[in-house]
Amino acid sequence: LVERAYPAAWRAKARRHPATRTFQALRMAVNDELGELQRFLDGILRRLRLGGRLAIICFHSLEDRMVKQAMRHWAEGCRCPRHVMRCVCGHEPEVRILFKKPVQAGEDELARNPRASSAKLRAAEKIAEDGTAGSDGACA
């Protein structure tokens, strides 16, 4: 049924069976996978020790976007609006992102494990206990 819902021209070019994405979406909805990931991201920094490293492997673009945005948010300094001339929030980065781009499987890994083709690894190191800054109020 799912296969017939896609145009024949699309099916001819597709690398995977059309039902793959459909059943992935159903599984993600039933298991509330994005909700679970968000709850994990909301609480993990409190559990990570100073100097501790967090590494997350994502297999789906929605998951990867959530992880990337969370890590960027944790790594940003001052969160004052742009029109404010001097930092008043005192926020300092909580993590240091370890790789600018996600780490992906190389050719040798893909030859041994084709399912690794969609995997993306992102990692960060905790550098501050919380988002509060020192007393000088300078932007990071």
PDB file of C-alpha atoms in Angstrom:
ATOM      1  CA  LEU A   1       0.000   0.000   0.000  1.00  0.00           C
ATOM      2  CA  VAL A   2       2.770   2.443   0.939  1.00  0.00           C
ATOM      3  CA  GLU A   3       4.782   1.515  -2.124  1.00  0.00           C
ATOM      4  CA  ARG A   4       1.849   2.244  -4.438  1.00  0.00           C
ATOM      5  CA  ALA A   5       1.358   5.683  -2.827  1.00  0.00           C
ATOM      6  CA  TYR A   6       4.677   6.877  -4.285  1.00  0.00           C
ATOM      7  CA  PRO A   7       5.013   7.723  -8.002  1.00  0.00           C
ATOM      8  CA  ALA A   8       6.759   5.075 -10.096  1.00  0.00           C
ATOM      9  CA  ALA A   9       9.485   7.540 -11.139  1.00  0.00           C
ATOM     10  CA  TRP A  10      10.304   8.228  -7.485  1.00  0.00           C
ATOM     11  CA  ARG A  11      10.315   4.515  -6.610  1.00  0.00           C
ATOM     12  CA  ALA A  12      12.760   3.812  -9.456  1.00  0.00           C
ATOM     13  CA  LYS A  13      15.287   6.337  -8.084  1.00  0.00           C
ATOM     14  CA  ALA A  14      14.850   5.553  -4.364  1.00  0.00           C
ATOM     15  CA  ARG A  15      17.698   3.791  -2.571  1.00  0.00           C
ATOM     16  CA  ARG A  16      15.407   2.276   0.063  1.00  0.00           C
ATOM     17  CA  HIS A  17      11.951   0.774   0.075  1.00  0.00           C
ATOM     18  CA  PRO A  18       9.264   3.495   0.323  1.00  0.00           C
ATOM     19  CA  ALA A  19       7.827   1.944   3.479  1.00  0.00           C
ATOM     20  CA  THR A  20      11.117   2.465   5.342  1.00  0.00           C
ATOM     21  CA  ARG A  21      10.455   6.137   6.099  1.00  0.00           C
ATOM     22  CA  THR A  22       6.775   5.539   6.779  1.00  0.00           C
ATOM     23  CA  PHE A  23       7.459   2.894   9.407  1.00  0.00           C
ATOM     24  CA  GLN A  24      10.309   4.947  10.847  1.00  0.00           C
ATOM     25  CA  ALA A  25       7.882   7.846  11.331  1.00  0.00           C
ATOM     26  CA  LEU A  26       5.324   5.542  12.955  1.00  0.00           C
ATOM     27  CA  ARG A  27       7.948   4.091  15.303  1.00  0.00           C
ATOM     28  CA  MET A  28       9.190   7.555  16.243  1.00  0.00           C
ATOM     29  CA  ALA A  29       5.639   8.745  16.994  1.00  0.00           C
ATOM     30  CA  VAL A  30       4.597   5.669  18.981  1.00  0.00           C
ATOM     31  CA  ASN A  31       7.773   5.708  21.089  1.00  0.00           C
ATOM     32  CA  ASP A  32       7.784   9.520  21.436  1.00  0.00           C
ATOM     33  CA  GLU A  33      11.444   9.386  20.421  1.00  0.00           C
ATOM     34  CA  LEU A  34      11.831  13.140  19.870  1.00  0.00           C
ATOM     35  CA  GLY A  35      10.123  13.862  23.198  1.00  0.00           C
ATOM     36  CA  GLU A  36      12.433  11.403  24.957  1.00  0.00           C
ATOM     37  CA  LEU A  37      15.467  13.015  23.341  1.00  0.00           C
ATOM     38  CA  GLN A  38      14.300  16.496  24.387  1.00  0.00           C
ATOM     39  CA  ARG A  39      13.784  15.359  28.005  1.00  0.00           C
ATOM     40  CA  PHE A  40      17.275  13.815  27.948  1.00  0.00           C
ATOM     41  CA  LEU A  41      18.849  17.007  26.584  1.00  0.00           C
ATOM     42  CA  ASP A  42      16.968  19.134  29.136  1.00  0.00           C
ATOM     43  CA  GLY A  43      18.474  17.234  32.060  1.00  0.00           C
ATOM     44  CA  ILE A  44      21.835  15.828  31.023  1.00  0.00           C
ATOM     45  CA  LEU A  45      24.059  18.833  31.809  1.00  0.00           C
ATOM     46  CA  ARG A  46      23.062  18.722  35.480  1.00  0.00           C
ATOM     47  CA  ARG A  47      24.297  15.129  35.648  1.00  0.00           C
ATOM     48  CA  LEU A  48      27.562  15.698  33.781  1.00  0.00           C
ATOM     49  CA  ARG A  49      30.629  16.495  35.881  1.00  0.00           C
ATOM     50  CA  LEU A  50      32.955  19.375  35.106  1.00  0.00           C
ATOM     51  CA  GLY A  51      35.321  18.099  32.389  1.00  0.00           C
ATOM     52  CA  GLY A  52      32.887  15.301  31.535  1.00  0.00           C
ATOM     53  CA  ARG A  53      32.178  14.614  27.898  1.00  0.00           C
ATOM     54  CA  LEU A  54      28.841  13.965  26.265  1.00  0.00           C
ATOM     55  CA  ALA A  55      28.721  12.111  22.939  1.00  0.00           C
ATOM     56  CA  ILE A  56      25.470  11.512  21.080  1.00  0.00           C
ATOM     57  CA  ILE A  57      24.978   9.486  17.907  1.00  0.00           C
ATOM     58  CA  CYS A  58      21.942  10.466  15.844  1.00  0.00           C
ATOM     59  CA  PHE A  59      20.444   8.400  13.047  1.00  0.00           C
ATOM     60  CA  HIS A  60      17.801  10.854  11.859  1.00  0.00           C
ATOM     61  CA  SER A  61      17.981  14.481  10.744  1.00  0.00           C
ATOM     62  CA  LEU A  62      15.324  15.639  13.242  1.00  0.00           C
ATOM     63  CA  GLU A  63      17.295  14.113  16.111  1.00  0.00           C
ATOM     64  CA  ASP A  64      20.554  15.583  14.823  1.00  0.00           C
ATOM     65  CA  ARG A  65      19.017  19.064  14.566  1.00  0.00           C
ATOM     66  CA  MET A  66      17.799  18.869  18.184  1.00  0.00           C
ATOM     67  CA  VAL A  67      21.216  17.764  19.452  1.00  0.00           C
ATOM     68  CA  LYS A  68      23.067  20.387  17.375  1.00  0.00           C
ATOM     69  CA  GLN A  69      20.807  23.195  18.589  1.00  0.00           C
ATOM     70  CA  ALA A  70      21.080  22.091  22.226  1.00  0.00           C
ATOM     71  CA  MET A  71      24.877  21.905  22.096  1.00  0.00           C
ATOM     72  CA  ARG A  72      25.126  25.297  20.383  1.00  0.00           C
ATOM     73  CA  HIS A  73      22.826  26.791  23.024  1.00  0.00           C
ATOM     74  CA  TRP A  74      24.970  25.353  25.824  1.00  0.00           C
ATOM     75  CA  ALA A  75      28.154  26.622  24.136  1.00  0.00           C
ATOM     76  CA  GLU A  76      27.002  30.201  23.585  1.00  0.00           C
ATOM     77  CA  GLY A  77      28.178  33.025  25.807  1.00  0.00           C
ATOM     78  CA  CYS A  78      26.236  36.217  26.320  1.00  0.00           C
ATOM     79  CA  ARG A  79      22.520  35.877  25.589  1.00  0.00           C
ATOM     80  CA  CYS A  80      21.681  39.579  25.755  1.00  0.00           C
ATOM     81  CA  PRO A  81      19.717  41.084  22.840  1.00  0.00           C
ATOM     82  CA  ARG A  82      21.962  42.552  20.115  1.00  0.00           C
ATOM     83  CA  HIS A  83      20.821  46.120  20.840  1.00  0.00           C
ATOM     84  CA  VAL A  84      22.248  45.927  24.400  1.00  0.00           C
ATOM     85  CA  MET A  85      25.706  47.526  24.259  1.00  0.00           C
ATOM     86  CA  ARG A  86      27.179  45.688  27.261  1.00  0.00           C
ATOM     87  CA  CYS A  87      26.389  42.247  28.605  1.00  0.00           C
ATOM     88  CA  VAL A  88      23.977  42.323  31.512  1.00  0.00           C
ATOM     89  CA  CYS A  89      23.013  38.645  31.534  1.00  0.00           C
ATOM     90  CA  GLY A  90      26.444  37.399  32.637  1.00  0.00           C
ATOM     91  CA  HIS A  91      25.941  34.070  30.881  1.00  0.00           C
ATOM     92  CA  GLU A  92      29.045  32.031  30.105  1.00  0.00           C
ATOM     93  CA  PRO A  93      29.353  28.922  27.932  1.00  0.00           C
ATOM     94  CA  GLU A  94      28.600  25.681  29.752  1.00  0.00           C
ATOM     95  CA  VAL A  95      30.237  23.356  27.212  1.00  0.00           C
ATOM     96  CA  ARG A  96      32.917  23.341  24.552  1.00  0.00           C
ATOM     97  CA  ILE A  97      31.832  21.663  21.327  1.00  0.00           C
ATOM     98  CA  LEU A  98      34.518  19.117  20.417  1.00  0.00           C
ATOM     99  CA  PHE A  99      33.916  18.898  16.637  1.00  0.00           C
ATOM    100  CA  LYS A 100      32.726  21.736  14.404  1.00  0.00           C
ATOM    101  CA  LYS A 101      31.042  19.250  12.077  1.00  0.00           C
ATOM    102  CA  PRO A 102      29.530  15.903  13.109  1.00  0.00           C
ATOM    103  CA  VAL A 103      31.748  12.845  12.795  1.00  0.00           C
ATOM    104  CA  GLN A 104      30.402  10.407  10.200  1.00  0.00           C
ATOM    105  CA  ALA A 105      31.394   6.904   9.200  1.00  0.00           C
ATOM    106  CA  GLY A 106      34.265   6.561   6.753  1.00  0.00           C
ATOM    107  CA  GLU A 107      34.370   4.350   3.692  1.00  0.00           C
ATOM    108  CA  ASP A 108      35.880   1.403   5.570  1.00  0.00           C
ATOM    109  CA  GLU A 109      33.171   1.526   8.268  1.00  0.00           C
ATOM    110  CA  LEU A 110      30.435   1.809   5.633  1.00  0.00           C
ATOM    111  CA  ALA A 111      31.818  -1.222   3.806  1.00  0.00           C
ATOM    112  CA  ARG A 112      31.560  -3.262   7.023  1.00  0.00           C
ATOM    113  CA  ASN A 113      28.350  -1.629   8.283  1.00  0.00           C
ATOM    114  CA  PRO A 114      26.125   0.027   5.649  1.00  0.00           C
ATOM    115  CA  ARG A 115      23.582   1.004   8.329  1.00  0.00           C
ATOM    116  CA  ALA A 116      26.121   3.506   9.671  1.00  0.00           C
ATOM    117  CA  SER A 117      25.526   5.738   6.641  1.00  0.00           C
ATOM    118  CA  SER A 118      23.017   7.921   8.471  1.00  0.00           C
ATOM    119  CA  ALA A 119      24.887   8.052  11.809  1.00  0.00           C
ATOM    120  CA  LYS A 120      26.251  11.395  13.017  1.00  0.00           C
ATOM    121  CA  LEU A 121      28.296  11.806  16.195  1.00  0.00           C
ATOM    122  CA  ARG A 122      28.307  15.113  18.081  1.00  0.00           C
ATOM    123  CA  ALA A 123      30.275  15.672  21.270  1.00  0.00           C
ATOM    124  CA  ALA A 124      30.786  18.371  23.898  1.00  0.00           C
ATOM    125  CA  GLU A 125      32.839  18.811  27.062  1.00  0.00           C
ATOM    126  CA  LYS A 126      31.378  20.472  30.151  1.00  0.00           C
ATOM    127  CA  ILE A 127      33.463  23.542  31.085  1.00  0.00           C
ATOM    128  CA  ALA A 128      31.216  25.291  33.642  1.00  0.00           C
ATOM    129  CA  GLU A 129      28.914  24.127  36.441  1.00  0.00           C
ATOM    130  CA  ASP A 130      26.015  26.330  35.313  1.00  0.00           C
ATOM    131  CA  GLY A 131      25.220  29.284  33.093  1.00  0.00           C
ATOM    132  CA  THR A 132      26.158  31.993  35.607  1.00  0.00           C
ATOM    133  CA  ALA A 133      29.125  34.254  34.984  1.00  0.00           C
ATOM    134  CA  GLY A 134      31.692  35.953  37.124  1.00  0.00           C
ATOM    135  CA  SER A 135      31.268  39.454  38.527  1.00  0.00           C
ATOM    136  CA  ASP A 136      32.725  41.507  35.655  1.00  0.00           C
ATOM    137  CA  GLY A 137      29.684  41.118  33.347  1.00  0.00           C
ATOM    138  CA  ALA A 138      31.836  41.084  30.191  1.00  0.00           C
ATOM    139  CA  CYS A 139      30.579  39.241  27.138  1.00  0.00           C
ATOM    140  CA  ALA A 140      32.268  35.979  26.263  1.00  0.00           C
TER     141      ALA A 140
END
